[in-house]
Short mmCIF file of C-alpha atoms and ligand atoms in Angstrom, two decimals:
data_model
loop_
_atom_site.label_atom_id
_atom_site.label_comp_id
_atom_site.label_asym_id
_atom_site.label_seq_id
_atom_site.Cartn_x
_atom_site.Cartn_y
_atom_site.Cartn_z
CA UNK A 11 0.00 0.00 0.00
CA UNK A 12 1.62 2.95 -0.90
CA UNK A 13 -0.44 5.58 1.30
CA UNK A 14 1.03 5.60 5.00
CA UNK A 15 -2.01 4.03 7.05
CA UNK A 16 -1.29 1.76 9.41
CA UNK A 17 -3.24 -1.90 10.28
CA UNK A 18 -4.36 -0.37 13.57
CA UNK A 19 -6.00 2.45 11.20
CA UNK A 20 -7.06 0.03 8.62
CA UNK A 21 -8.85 -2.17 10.96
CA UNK A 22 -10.31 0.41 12.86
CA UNK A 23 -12.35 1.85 9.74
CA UNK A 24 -13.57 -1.54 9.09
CA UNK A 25 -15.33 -1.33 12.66
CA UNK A 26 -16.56 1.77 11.54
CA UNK A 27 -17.72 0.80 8.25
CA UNK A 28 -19.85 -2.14 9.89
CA UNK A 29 -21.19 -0.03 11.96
CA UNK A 30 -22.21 2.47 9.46
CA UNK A 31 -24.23 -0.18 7.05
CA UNK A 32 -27.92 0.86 7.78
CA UNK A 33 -26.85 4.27 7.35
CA UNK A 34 -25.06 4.46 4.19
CA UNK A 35 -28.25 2.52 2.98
CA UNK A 36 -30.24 4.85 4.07
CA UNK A 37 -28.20 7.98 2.27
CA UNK A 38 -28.10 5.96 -0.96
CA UNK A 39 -31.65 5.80 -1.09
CA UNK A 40 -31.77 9.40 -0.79
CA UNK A 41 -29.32 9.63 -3.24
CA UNK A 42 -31.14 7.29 -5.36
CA UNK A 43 -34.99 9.38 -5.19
CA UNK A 44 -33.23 12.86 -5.89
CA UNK A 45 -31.46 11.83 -8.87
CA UNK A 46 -34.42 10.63 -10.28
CA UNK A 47 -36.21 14.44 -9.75
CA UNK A 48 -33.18 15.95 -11.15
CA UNK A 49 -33.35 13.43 -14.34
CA UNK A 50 -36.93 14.25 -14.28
CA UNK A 51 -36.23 17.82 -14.55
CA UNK A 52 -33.54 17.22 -17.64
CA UNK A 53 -36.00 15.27 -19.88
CA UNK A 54 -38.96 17.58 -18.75
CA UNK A 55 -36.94 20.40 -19.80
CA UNK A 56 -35.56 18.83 -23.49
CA UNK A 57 -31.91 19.34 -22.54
CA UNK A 58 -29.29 18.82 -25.30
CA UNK A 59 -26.25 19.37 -26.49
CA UNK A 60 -27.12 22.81 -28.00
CA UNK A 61 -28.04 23.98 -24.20
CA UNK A 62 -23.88 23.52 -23.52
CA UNK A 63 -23.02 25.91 -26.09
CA UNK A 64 -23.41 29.22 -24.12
CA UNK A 65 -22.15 32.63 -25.06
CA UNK A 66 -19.69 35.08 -24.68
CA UNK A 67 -19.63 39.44 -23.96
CA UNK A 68 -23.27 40.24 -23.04
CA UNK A 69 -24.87 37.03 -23.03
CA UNK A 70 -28.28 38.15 -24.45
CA UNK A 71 -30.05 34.82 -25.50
CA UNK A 72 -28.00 32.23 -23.52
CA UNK A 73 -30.10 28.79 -24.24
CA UNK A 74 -28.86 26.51 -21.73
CA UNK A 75 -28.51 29.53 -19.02
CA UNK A 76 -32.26 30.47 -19.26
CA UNK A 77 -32.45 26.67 -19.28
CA UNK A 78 -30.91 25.74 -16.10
CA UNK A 79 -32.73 28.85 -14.47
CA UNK A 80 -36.32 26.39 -15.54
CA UNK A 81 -34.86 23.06 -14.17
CA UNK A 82 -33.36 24.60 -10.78
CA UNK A 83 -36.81 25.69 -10.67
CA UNK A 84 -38.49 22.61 -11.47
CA UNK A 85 -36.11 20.58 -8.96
CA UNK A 86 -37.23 23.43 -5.99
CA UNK A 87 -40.69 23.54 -7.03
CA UNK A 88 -40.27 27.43 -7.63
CA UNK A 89 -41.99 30.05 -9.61
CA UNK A 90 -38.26 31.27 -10.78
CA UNK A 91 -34.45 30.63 -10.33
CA UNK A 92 -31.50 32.53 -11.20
CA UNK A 93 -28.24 30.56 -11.71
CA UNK A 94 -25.52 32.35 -12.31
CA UNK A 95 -21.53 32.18 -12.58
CA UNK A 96 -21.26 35.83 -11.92
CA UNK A 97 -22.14 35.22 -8.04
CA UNK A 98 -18.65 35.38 -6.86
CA UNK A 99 -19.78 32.63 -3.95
CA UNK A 100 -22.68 31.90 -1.26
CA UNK A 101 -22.63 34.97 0.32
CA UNK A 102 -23.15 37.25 -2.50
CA UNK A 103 -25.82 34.74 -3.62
CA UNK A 104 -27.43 35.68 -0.20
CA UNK A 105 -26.80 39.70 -0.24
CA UNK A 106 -28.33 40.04 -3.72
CA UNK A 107 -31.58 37.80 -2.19
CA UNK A 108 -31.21 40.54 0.71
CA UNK A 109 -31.17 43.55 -1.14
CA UNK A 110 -33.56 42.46 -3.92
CA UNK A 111 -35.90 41.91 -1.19
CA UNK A 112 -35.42 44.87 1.30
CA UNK A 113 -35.78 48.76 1.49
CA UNK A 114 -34.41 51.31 3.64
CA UNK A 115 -36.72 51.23 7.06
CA UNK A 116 -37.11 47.55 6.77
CA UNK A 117 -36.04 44.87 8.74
CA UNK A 118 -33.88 41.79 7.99
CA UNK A 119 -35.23 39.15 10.86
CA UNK A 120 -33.13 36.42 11.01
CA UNK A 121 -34.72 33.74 12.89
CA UNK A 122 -32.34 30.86 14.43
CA UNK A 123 -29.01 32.79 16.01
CA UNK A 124 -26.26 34.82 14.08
CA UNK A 125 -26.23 34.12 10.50
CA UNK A 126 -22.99 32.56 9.16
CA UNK A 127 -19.91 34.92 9.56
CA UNK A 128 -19.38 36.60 6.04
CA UNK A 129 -23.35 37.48 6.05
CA UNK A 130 -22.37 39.20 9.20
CA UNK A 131 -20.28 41.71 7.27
CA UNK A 132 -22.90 42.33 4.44
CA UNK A 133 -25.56 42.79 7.15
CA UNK A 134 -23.41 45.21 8.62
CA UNK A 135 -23.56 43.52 12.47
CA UNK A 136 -19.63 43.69 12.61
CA UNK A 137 -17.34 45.71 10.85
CA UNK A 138 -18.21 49.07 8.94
CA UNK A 139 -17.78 47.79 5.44
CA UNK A 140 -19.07 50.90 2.72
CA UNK A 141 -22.54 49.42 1.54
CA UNK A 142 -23.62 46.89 4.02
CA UNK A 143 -27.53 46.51 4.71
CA UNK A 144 -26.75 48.73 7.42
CA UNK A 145 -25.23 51.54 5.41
CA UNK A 146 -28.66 51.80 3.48
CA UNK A 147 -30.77 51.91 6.90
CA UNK A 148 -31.91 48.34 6.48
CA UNK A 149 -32.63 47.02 9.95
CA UNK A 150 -31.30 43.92 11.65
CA UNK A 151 -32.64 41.39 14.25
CA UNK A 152 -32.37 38.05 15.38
CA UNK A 153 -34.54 35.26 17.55
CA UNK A 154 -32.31 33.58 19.81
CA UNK A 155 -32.49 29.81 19.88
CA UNK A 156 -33.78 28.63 22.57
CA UNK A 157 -31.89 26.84 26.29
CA UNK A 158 -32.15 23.79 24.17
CA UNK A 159 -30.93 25.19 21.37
CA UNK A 160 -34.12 25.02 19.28
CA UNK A 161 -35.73 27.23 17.15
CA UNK A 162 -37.87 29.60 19.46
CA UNK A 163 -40.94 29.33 17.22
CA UNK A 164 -43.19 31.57 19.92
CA UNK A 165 -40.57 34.67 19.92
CA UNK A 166 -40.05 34.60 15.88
CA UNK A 167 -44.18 34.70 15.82
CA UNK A 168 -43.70 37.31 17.96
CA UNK A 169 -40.83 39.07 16.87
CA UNK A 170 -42.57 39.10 12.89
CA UNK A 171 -45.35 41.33 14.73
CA UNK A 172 -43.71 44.53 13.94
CA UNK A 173 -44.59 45.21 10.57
CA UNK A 174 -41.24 46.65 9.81
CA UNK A 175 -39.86 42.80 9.48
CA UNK A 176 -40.48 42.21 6.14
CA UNK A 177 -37.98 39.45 5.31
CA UNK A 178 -37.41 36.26 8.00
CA UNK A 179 -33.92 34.53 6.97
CA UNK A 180 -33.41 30.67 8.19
CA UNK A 181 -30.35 29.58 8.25
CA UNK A 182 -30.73 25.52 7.25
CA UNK A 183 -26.89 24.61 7.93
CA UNK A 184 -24.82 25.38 11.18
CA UNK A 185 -22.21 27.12 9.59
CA UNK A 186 -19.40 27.59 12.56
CA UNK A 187 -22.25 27.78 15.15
CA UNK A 188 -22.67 24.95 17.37
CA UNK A 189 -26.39 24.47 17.14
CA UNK A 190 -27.69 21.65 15.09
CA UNK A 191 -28.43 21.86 11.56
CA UNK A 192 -32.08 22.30 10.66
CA UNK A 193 -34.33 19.50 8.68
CA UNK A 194 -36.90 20.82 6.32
CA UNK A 195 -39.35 19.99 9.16
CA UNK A 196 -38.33 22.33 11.23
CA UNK A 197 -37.59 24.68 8.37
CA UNK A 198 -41.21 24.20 7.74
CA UNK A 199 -42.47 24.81 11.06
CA UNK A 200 -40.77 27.86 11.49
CA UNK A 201 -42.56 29.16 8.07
CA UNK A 202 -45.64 28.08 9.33
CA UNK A 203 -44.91 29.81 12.39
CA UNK A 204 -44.06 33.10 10.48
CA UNK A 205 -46.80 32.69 7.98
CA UNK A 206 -49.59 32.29 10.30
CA UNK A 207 -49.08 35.67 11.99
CA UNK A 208 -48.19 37.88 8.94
CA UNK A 209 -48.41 36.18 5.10
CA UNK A 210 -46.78 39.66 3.76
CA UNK A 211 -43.03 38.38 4.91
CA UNK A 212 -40.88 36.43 2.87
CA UNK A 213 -38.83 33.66 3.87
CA UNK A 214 -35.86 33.29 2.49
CA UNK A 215 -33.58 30.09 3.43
CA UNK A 216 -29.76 30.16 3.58
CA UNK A 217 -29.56 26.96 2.04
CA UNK A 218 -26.10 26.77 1.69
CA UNK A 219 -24.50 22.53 2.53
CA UNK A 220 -28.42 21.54 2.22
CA UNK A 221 -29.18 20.60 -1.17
CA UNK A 222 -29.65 16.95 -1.72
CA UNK A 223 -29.03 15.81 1.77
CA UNK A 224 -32.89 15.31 2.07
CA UNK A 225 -35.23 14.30 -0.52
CA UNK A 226 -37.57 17.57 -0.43
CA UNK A 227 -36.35 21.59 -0.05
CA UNK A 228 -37.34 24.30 2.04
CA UNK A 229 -39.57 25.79 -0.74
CA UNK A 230 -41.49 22.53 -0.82
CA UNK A 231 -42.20 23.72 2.92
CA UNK A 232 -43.18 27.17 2.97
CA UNK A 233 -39.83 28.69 2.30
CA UNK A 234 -40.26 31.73 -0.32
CA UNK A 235 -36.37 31.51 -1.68
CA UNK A 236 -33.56 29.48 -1.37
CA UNK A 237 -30.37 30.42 -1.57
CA UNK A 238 -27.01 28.70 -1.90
CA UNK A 239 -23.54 28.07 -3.81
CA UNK A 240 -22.48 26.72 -6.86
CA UNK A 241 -19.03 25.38 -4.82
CA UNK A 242 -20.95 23.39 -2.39
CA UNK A 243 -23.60 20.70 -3.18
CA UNK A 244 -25.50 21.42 -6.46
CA UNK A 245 -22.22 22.21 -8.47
CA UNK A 246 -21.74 18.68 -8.18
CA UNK A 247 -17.43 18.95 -7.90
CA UNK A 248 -17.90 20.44 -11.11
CA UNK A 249 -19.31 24.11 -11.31
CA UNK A 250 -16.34 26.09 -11.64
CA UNK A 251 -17.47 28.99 -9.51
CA UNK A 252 -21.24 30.69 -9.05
CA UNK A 253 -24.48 30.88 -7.13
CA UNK A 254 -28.07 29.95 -7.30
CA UNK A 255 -31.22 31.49 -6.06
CA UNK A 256 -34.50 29.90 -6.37
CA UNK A 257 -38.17 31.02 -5.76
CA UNK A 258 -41.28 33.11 -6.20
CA UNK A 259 -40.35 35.40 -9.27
CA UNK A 260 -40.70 38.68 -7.77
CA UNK A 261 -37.73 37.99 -4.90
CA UNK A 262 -35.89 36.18 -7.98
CA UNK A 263 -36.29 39.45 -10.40
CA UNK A 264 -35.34 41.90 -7.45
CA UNK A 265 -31.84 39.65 -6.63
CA UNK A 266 -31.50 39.38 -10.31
CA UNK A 267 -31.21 43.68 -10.92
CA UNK A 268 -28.96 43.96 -7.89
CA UNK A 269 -26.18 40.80 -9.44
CA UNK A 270 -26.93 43.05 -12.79
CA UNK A 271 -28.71 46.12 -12.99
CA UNK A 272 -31.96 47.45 -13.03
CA UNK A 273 -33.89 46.67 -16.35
CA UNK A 274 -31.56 44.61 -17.42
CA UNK A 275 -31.87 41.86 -13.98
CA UNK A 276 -31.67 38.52 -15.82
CA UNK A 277 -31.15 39.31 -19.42
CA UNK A 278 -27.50 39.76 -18.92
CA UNK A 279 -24.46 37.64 -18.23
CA UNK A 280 -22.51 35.46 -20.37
CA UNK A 281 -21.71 31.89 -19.32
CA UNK A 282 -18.28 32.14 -21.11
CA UNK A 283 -18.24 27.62 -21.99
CA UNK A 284 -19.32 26.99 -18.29
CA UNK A 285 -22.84 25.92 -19.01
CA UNK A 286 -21.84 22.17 -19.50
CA UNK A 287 -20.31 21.70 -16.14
CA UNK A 288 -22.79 23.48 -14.72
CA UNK A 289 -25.54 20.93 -16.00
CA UNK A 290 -22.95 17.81 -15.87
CA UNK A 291 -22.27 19.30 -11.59
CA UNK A 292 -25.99 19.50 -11.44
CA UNK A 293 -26.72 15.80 -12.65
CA UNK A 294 -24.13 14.29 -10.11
CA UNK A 295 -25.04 16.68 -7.69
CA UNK A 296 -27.29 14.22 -5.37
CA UNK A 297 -24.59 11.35 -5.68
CA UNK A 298 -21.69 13.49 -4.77
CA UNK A 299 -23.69 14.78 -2.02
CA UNK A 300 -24.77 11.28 -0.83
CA UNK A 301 -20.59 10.80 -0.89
CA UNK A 302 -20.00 13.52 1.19
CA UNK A 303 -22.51 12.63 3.82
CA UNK A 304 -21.29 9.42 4.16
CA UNK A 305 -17.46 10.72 4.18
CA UNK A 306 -19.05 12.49 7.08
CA UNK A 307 -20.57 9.71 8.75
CA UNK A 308 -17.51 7.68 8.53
CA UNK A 309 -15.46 10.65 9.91
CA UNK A 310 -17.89 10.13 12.76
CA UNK A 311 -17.52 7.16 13.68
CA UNK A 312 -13.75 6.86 13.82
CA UNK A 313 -12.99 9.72 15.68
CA UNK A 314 -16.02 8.54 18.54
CA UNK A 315 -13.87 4.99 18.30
CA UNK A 316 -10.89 7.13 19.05
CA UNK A 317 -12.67 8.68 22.03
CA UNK A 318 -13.62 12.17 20.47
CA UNK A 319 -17.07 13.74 20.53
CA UNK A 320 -18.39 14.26 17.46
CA UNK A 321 -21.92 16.32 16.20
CA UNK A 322 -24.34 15.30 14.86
CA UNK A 323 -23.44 12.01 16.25
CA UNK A 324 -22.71 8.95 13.71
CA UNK A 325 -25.71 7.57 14.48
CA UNK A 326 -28.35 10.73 13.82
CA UNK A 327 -29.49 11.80 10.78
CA UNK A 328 -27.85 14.09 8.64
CA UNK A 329 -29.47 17.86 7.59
CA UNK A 330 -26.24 18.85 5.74
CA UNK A 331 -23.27 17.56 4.27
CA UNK A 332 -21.15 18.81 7.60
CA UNK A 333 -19.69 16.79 10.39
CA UNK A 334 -18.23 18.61 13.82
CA UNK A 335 -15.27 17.10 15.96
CA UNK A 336 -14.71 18.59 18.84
CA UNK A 337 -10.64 18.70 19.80
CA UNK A 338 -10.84 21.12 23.07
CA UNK A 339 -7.56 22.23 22.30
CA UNK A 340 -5.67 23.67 19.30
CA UNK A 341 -2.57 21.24 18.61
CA UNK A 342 -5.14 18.41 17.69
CA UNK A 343 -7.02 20.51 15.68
CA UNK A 344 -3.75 21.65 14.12
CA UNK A 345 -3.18 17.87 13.58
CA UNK A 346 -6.15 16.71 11.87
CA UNK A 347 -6.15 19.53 9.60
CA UNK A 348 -2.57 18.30 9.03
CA UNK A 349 -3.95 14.87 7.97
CA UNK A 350 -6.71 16.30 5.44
CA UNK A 351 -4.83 18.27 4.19
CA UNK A 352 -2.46 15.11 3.44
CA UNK A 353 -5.31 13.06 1.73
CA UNK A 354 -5.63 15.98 -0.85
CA UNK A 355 -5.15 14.71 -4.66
CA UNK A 356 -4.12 18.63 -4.90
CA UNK A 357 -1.57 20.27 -2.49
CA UNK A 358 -1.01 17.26 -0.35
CA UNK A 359 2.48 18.77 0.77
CA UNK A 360 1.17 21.79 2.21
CA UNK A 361 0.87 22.37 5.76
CA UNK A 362 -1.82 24.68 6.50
CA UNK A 363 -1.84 27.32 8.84
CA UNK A 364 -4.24 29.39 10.67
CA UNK A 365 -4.64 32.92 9.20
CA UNK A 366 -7.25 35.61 9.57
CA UNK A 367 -9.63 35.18 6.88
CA UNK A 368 -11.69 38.35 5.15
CA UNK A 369 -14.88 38.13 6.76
CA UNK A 370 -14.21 36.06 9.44
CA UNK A 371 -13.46 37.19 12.86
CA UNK A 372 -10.99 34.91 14.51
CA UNK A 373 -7.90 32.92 12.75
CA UNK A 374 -9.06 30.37 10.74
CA UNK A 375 -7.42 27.02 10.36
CA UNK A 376 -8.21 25.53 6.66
CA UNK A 377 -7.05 21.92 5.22
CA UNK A 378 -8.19 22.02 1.51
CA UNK A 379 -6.91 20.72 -1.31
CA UNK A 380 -8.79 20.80 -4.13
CA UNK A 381 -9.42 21.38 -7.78
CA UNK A 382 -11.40 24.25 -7.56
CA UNK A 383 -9.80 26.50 -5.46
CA UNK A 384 -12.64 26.74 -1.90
CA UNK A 385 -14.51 23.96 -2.79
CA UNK A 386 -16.36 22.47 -0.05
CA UNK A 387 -17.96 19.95 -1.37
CA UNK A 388 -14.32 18.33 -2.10
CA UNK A 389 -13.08 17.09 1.30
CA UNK A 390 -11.72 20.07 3.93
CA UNK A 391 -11.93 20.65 6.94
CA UNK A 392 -11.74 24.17 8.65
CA UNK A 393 -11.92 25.67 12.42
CA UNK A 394 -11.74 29.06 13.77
CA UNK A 395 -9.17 28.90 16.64
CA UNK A 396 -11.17 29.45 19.97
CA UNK A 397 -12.84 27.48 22.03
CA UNK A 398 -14.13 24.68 21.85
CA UNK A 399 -11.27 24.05 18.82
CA UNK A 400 -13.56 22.64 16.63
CA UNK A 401 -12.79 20.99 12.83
CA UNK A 402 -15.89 21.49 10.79
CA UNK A 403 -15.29 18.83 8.06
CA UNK A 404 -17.29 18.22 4.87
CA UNK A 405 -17.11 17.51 1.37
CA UNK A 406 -15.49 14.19 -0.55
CA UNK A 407 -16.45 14.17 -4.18
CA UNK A 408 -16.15 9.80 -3.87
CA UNK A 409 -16.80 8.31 -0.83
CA UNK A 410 -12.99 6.58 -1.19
CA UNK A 411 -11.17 9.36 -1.39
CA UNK A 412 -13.04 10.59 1.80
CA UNK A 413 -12.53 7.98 3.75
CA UNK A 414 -8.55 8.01 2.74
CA UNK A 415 -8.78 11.41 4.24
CA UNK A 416 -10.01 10.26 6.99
CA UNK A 417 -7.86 7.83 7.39
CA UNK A 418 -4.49 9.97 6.87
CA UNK A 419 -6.15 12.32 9.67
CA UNK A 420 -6.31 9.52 11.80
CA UNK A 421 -2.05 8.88 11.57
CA UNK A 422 -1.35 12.36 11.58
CA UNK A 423 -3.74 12.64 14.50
CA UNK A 424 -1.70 9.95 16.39
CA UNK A 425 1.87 10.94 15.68
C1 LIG B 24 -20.77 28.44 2.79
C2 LIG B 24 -21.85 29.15 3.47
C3 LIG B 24 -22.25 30.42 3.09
C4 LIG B 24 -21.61 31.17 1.97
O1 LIG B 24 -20.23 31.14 2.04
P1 LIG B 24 -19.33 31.53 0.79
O2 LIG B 24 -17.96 31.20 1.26
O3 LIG B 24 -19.53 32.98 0.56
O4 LIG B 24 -19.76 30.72 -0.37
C5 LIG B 24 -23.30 31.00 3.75
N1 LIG B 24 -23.94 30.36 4.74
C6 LIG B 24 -23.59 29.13 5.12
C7 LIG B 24 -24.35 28.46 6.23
C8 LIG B 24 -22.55 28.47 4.50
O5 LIG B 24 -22.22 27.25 4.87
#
């Protein structure tokens, strides 16, 4: 064997992996009824080889872009999407949404915690970056969760009372937060919760690490937009860069003339030969997914063998593709990153480092090798250095090459 794993390693992830067998059955049948919808959606909507072609300079009249904006609609059960390569990642994905949906006066109510770092910048919450929601007098709140760090569904019924709230944002994944990651029944409680006080508020769902984990979406739930990134689950491995946004037209139109400009909203932007990987990502998007989750799972289970706590647990049920090991101090952490960063088909000899990140407040340890550049849905694994030293893992575009990650984590973790 040419990789440096040990026996004890090797035969420890064959406990795991027989432990794991009801679950990875369980993911592949997920896996298994969402690749059928998103086939569905490619015959419904005629795709061929003529949708690949794309264009160049303005982009009026891009086939397969105005294409792919029907069929991530179709797959959402949406009015409208917007798919676009121009969204530089998830978070601008999310500030267009924002902005296309809010005035000055209003407020942005976001309903489970803090959102996700970088949003925190956009919104304006910390920092003073020129042009945050803040800087145009939107207004910011958020629900707490609750002791049991639930979703307080009786304050964000109360809390959407003032009539000022006009958009509620739920965030589905846990980002660096350590509160669980939400299902789409929760996701749809919350709506209902929102809904049945005031209908005028849209819900808009930070969808990012979601897609595909489950076999419905938010919008199938009483979400009014989802959100997310083209580098994370629905790229598939293979979007290059870009964003999607899906939902009821007018929310889609208004985040369309902020990416562009108004009058022009959708009707602009070139896809410059992308449009292929963007449908080829989309069609392996619930497999790859299915491999991350279980690259998760497995992660799981062999650091609990090793004695480490892990969330969620390898034995709950996933809501997104990430998986948290708690280290309590920073040299393990250090370590494991170490070990990912090994397993990488791309920049194995790195050692990474922590550094402060733009848009993130505390140092940020990343292990991430992979072939386009950020990609979480290719195997990393990242923690801001504080307490309680935390990796956040996620991604492996084939369940083997996850688990090898793993597995090199594991040595580097015991040297
Ligand atoms: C990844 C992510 C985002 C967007 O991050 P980008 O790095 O800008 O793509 C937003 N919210 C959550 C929960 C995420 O996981």
């Amino acid at each position: 064997m040419p990789l440096q794993i040990s026996e004890e390693t090797r035969q420890l992830a064959a406990r795991a992996e027989e432990a794991l067998k009801e679950q990875f059955a369980r993911v592949d049948t997920i896996a298994q009824i969402n690749a059928e919808k998103v086939l569905d959606a490619f015959q419904t909507h005629r795709v061929s080889e003529s949708y690949f072609a794309g264009t160049t300079g303005y982009g009026y009249d891009d086939l397969g872009r105005d294409k792919l904006d029907e069929i991530y609609a179709h797959i959402f059960h949406t009015e409208d999407a917007l798919v676009r390569l121009q969204f530089v990642n998830g978070t601008h994905a999310i500030t267009c949404a924002l902005f296309g949906a809010l005035k000055p006066g209003d407020i942005l109510l976001y309903a489970v915690g803090a959102p996700y770092d970088t949003i925190q910048s956009a919104i304006g919450i910390v920092g003073d970056a020129p042009g945050s929601l803040k800087s145009y007098g939107i207004g910011y709140r958020q629900v707490e969760l609750t002791a049991d760090e639930k979703p307080d569904l009786a304050g964000i019924s109360q809390a959407v009372r003032d009539p000022k709230v006009k958009v509620v944002m739920i965030q589905r994944s846990r980002g660096y937060a350590t509160r669980a990651s939400l299902s789409v029944a929760e996701i749809g409680a919350i709506c209902d919760a929102v809904h049945s006080v005031r209908q005028d508020v849209s819900i808009l769902v930070d969808n990012c690490y979601g897609e595909f984990v489950e076999t419905t979406e938010p919008t199938q739930a009483g979400a009014d937009l989802v959100v997310g990134s083209l580098i994370k689950n629905p790229g598939g491995g293979l979007a290059p860069t870009g964003g999607y946004i899906a939902g009821r037209h007018d929310l889609v139109e208004g985040a369309a003339m902020r990416l562009t400009v108004p009058g022009i909203g959708k009707e602009c932007g070139s896809t410059l030969g992308n449009n292929r990987s963007f449908y080829q990502g989309l069609f392996l998007a619930p497999h790859t997914t299915a491999q991350a989750v279980k690259t998760a799972l497995f992660a799981a289970k062999m650091m609990e063998l090793l004695g480490y706590q892990t969330d969620p647990a390898s034995t709950q049920v996933h809501h997104d593709i990430i998986q948290m090991i708690h280290f309590g101090a920073p040299d393990p952490l250090k370590k494991f990153c170490k070990g990912i960063q090994m397993g990488a088909p791309v920049d194995s000899y790195v050692t990474p480092e922590p550094w402060d990140m733009p848009g993130y407040d505390t140092p940020v340890i990343m292990a991430a090798g992979s072939f386009i550049q950020g990609a979480s849905i290719e195997l990393s694994a990242d923690g801001p250095m504080r307490e309680p030293y935390t990796a956040y893992l996620q991604g492996g575009l084939t369940y083997e090459s996850g688990k090898l990650g793993i597995l090199l984590a594991v040595e580097a973790l015991r040297s």
